[in-house]
XYZ file of N, CA and C in Angstrom:
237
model
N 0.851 -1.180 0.000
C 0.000 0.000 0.000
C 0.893 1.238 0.000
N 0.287 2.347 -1.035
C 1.094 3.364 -1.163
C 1.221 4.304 1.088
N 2.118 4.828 1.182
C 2.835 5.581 1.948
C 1.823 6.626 2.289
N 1.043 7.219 1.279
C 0.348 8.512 1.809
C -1.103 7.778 1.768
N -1.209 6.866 1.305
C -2.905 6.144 1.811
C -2.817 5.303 3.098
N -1.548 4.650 3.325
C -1.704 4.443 4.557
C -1.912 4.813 5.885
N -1.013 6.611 5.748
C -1.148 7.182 6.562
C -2.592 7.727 6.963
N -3.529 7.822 5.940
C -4.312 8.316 6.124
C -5.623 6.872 6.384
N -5.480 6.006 5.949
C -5.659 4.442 6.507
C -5.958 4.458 8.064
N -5.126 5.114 8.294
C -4.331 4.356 9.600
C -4.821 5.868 10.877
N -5.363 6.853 9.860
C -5.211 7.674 10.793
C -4.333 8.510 11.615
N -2.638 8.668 11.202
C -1.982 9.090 12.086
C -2.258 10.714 11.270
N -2.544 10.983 9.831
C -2.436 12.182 8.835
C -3.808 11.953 8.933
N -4.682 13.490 8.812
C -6.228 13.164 8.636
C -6.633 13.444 7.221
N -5.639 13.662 6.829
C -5.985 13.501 5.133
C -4.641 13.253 4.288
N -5.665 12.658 3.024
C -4.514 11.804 2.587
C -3.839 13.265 1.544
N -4.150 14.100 1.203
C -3.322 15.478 0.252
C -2.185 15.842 1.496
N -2.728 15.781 2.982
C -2.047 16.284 3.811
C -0.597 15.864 3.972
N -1.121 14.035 3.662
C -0.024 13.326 3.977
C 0.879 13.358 2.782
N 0.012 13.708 1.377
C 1.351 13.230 0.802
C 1.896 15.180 0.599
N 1.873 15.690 1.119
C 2.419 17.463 1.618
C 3.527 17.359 2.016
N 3.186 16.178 3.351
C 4.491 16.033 4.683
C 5.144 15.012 4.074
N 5.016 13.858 2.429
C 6.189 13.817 2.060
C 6.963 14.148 1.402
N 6.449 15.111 0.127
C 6.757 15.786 -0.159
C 7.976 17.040 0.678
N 7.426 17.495 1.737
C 8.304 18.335 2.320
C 9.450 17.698 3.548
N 9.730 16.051 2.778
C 10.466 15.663 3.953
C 10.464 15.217 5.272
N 8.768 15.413 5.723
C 8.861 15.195 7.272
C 8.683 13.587 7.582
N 8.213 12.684 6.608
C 8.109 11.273 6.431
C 9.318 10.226 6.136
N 9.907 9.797 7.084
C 10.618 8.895 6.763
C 10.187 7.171 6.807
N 10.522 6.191 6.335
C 10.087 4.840 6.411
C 11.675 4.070 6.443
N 11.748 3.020 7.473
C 12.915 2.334 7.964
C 14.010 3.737 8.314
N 14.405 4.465 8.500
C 15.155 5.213 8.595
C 15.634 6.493 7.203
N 14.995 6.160 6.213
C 14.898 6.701 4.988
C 13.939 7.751 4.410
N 14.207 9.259 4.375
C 13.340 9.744 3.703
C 12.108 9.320 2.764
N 10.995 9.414 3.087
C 10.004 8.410 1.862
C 9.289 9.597 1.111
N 8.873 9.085 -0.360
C 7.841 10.094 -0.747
C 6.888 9.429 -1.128
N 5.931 9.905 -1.145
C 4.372 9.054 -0.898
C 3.726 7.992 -1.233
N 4.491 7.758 -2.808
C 4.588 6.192 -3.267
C 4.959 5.212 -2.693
N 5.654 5.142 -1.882
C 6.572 4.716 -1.254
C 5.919 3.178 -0.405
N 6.046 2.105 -0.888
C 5.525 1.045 -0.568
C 5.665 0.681 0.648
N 4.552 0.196 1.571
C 4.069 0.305 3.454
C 4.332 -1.059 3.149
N 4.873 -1.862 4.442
C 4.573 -3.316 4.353
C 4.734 -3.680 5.843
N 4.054 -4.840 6.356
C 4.215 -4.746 7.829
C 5.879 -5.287 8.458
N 6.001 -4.270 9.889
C 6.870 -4.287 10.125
C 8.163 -3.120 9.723
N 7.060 -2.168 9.024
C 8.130 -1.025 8.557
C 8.054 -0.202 9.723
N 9.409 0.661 10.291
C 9.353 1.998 11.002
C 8.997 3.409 10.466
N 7.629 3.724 10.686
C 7.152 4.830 10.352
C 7.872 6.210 11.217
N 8.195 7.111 11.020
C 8.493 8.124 11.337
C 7.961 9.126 10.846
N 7.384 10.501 11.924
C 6.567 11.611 11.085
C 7.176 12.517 11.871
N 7.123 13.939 10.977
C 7.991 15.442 12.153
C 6.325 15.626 12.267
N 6.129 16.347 13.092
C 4.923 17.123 13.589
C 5.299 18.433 14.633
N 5.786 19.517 13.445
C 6.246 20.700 14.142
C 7.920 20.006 14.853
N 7.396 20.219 16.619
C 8.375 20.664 17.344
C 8.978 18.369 17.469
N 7.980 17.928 17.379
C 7.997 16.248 18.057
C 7.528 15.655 16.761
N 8.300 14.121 17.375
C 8.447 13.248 15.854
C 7.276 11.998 16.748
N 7.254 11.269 15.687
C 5.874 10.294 16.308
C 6.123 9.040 15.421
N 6.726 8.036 15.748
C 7.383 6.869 15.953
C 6.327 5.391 15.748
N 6.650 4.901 14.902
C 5.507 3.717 14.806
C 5.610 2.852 13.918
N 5.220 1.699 14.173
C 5.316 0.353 13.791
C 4.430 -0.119 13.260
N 4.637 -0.434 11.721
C 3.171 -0.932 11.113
C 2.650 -2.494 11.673
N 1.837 -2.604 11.773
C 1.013 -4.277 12.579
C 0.540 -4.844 11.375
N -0.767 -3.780 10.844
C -1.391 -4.162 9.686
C -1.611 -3.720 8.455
N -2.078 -3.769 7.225
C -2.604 -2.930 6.421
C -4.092 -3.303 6.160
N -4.599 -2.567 6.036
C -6.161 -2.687 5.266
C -6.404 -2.129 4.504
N -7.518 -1.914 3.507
C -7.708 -0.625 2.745
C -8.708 0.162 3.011
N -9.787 -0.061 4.315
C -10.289 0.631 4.889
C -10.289 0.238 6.512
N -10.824 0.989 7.089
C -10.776 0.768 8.365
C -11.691 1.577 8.859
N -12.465 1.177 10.300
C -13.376 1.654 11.150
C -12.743 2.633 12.211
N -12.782 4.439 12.577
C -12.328 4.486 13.326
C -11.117 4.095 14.271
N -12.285 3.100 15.548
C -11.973 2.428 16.541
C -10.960 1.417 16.230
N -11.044 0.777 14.987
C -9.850 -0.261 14.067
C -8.889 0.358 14.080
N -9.012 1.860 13.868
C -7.764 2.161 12.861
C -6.119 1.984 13.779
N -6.649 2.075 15.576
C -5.470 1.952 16.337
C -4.809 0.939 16.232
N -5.410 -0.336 15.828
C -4.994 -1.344 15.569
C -3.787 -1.874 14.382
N -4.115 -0.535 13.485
C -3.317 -0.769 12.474
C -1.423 -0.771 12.552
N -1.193 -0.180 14.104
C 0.404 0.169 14.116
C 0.072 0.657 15.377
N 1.689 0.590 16.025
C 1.826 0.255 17.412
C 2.855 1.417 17.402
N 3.145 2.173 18.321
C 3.641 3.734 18.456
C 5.415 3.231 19.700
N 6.256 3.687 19.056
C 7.255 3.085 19.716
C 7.828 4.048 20.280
């Protein structure tokens, strides 16, 4: 699954233009690597996001291509 649908999948970006903005401008990295929005999700990748001043750390569990809310925490685990 593309990088900027997951994020927005998953809920950590509340929209998916947003997300692919923040990779575009660099603030998205995947395994330790700058990503840009194409950028293929698979479980077990280290998500990394800047958000301003703090970065927000996380571990993909699952993918889906939709999700409920209350699901969506389920999708990745925050390290």
């Amino acid at each position: 699954m593309r990088l900027d649908k997951y994020l927005k999948v998953s809920r950590l970006i509340k929209r998916r233009t947003v997300a692919n903005d923040a990779c575009d401008a660099g603030r998205v990295s995947v395994n330790g690597k700058t990503a840009k929005a194409s950028t293929e999700v698979k479980v077990g990748d280290i998500i990394e996001i800047g958000f301003g001043n703090s970065n927000v750390k996380v571990e993909v569990l699952d993918i889906q291509d939709t999700t409920k809310k209350n699901d969506a925490k389920e999708l990745f685990r925050y390290l």
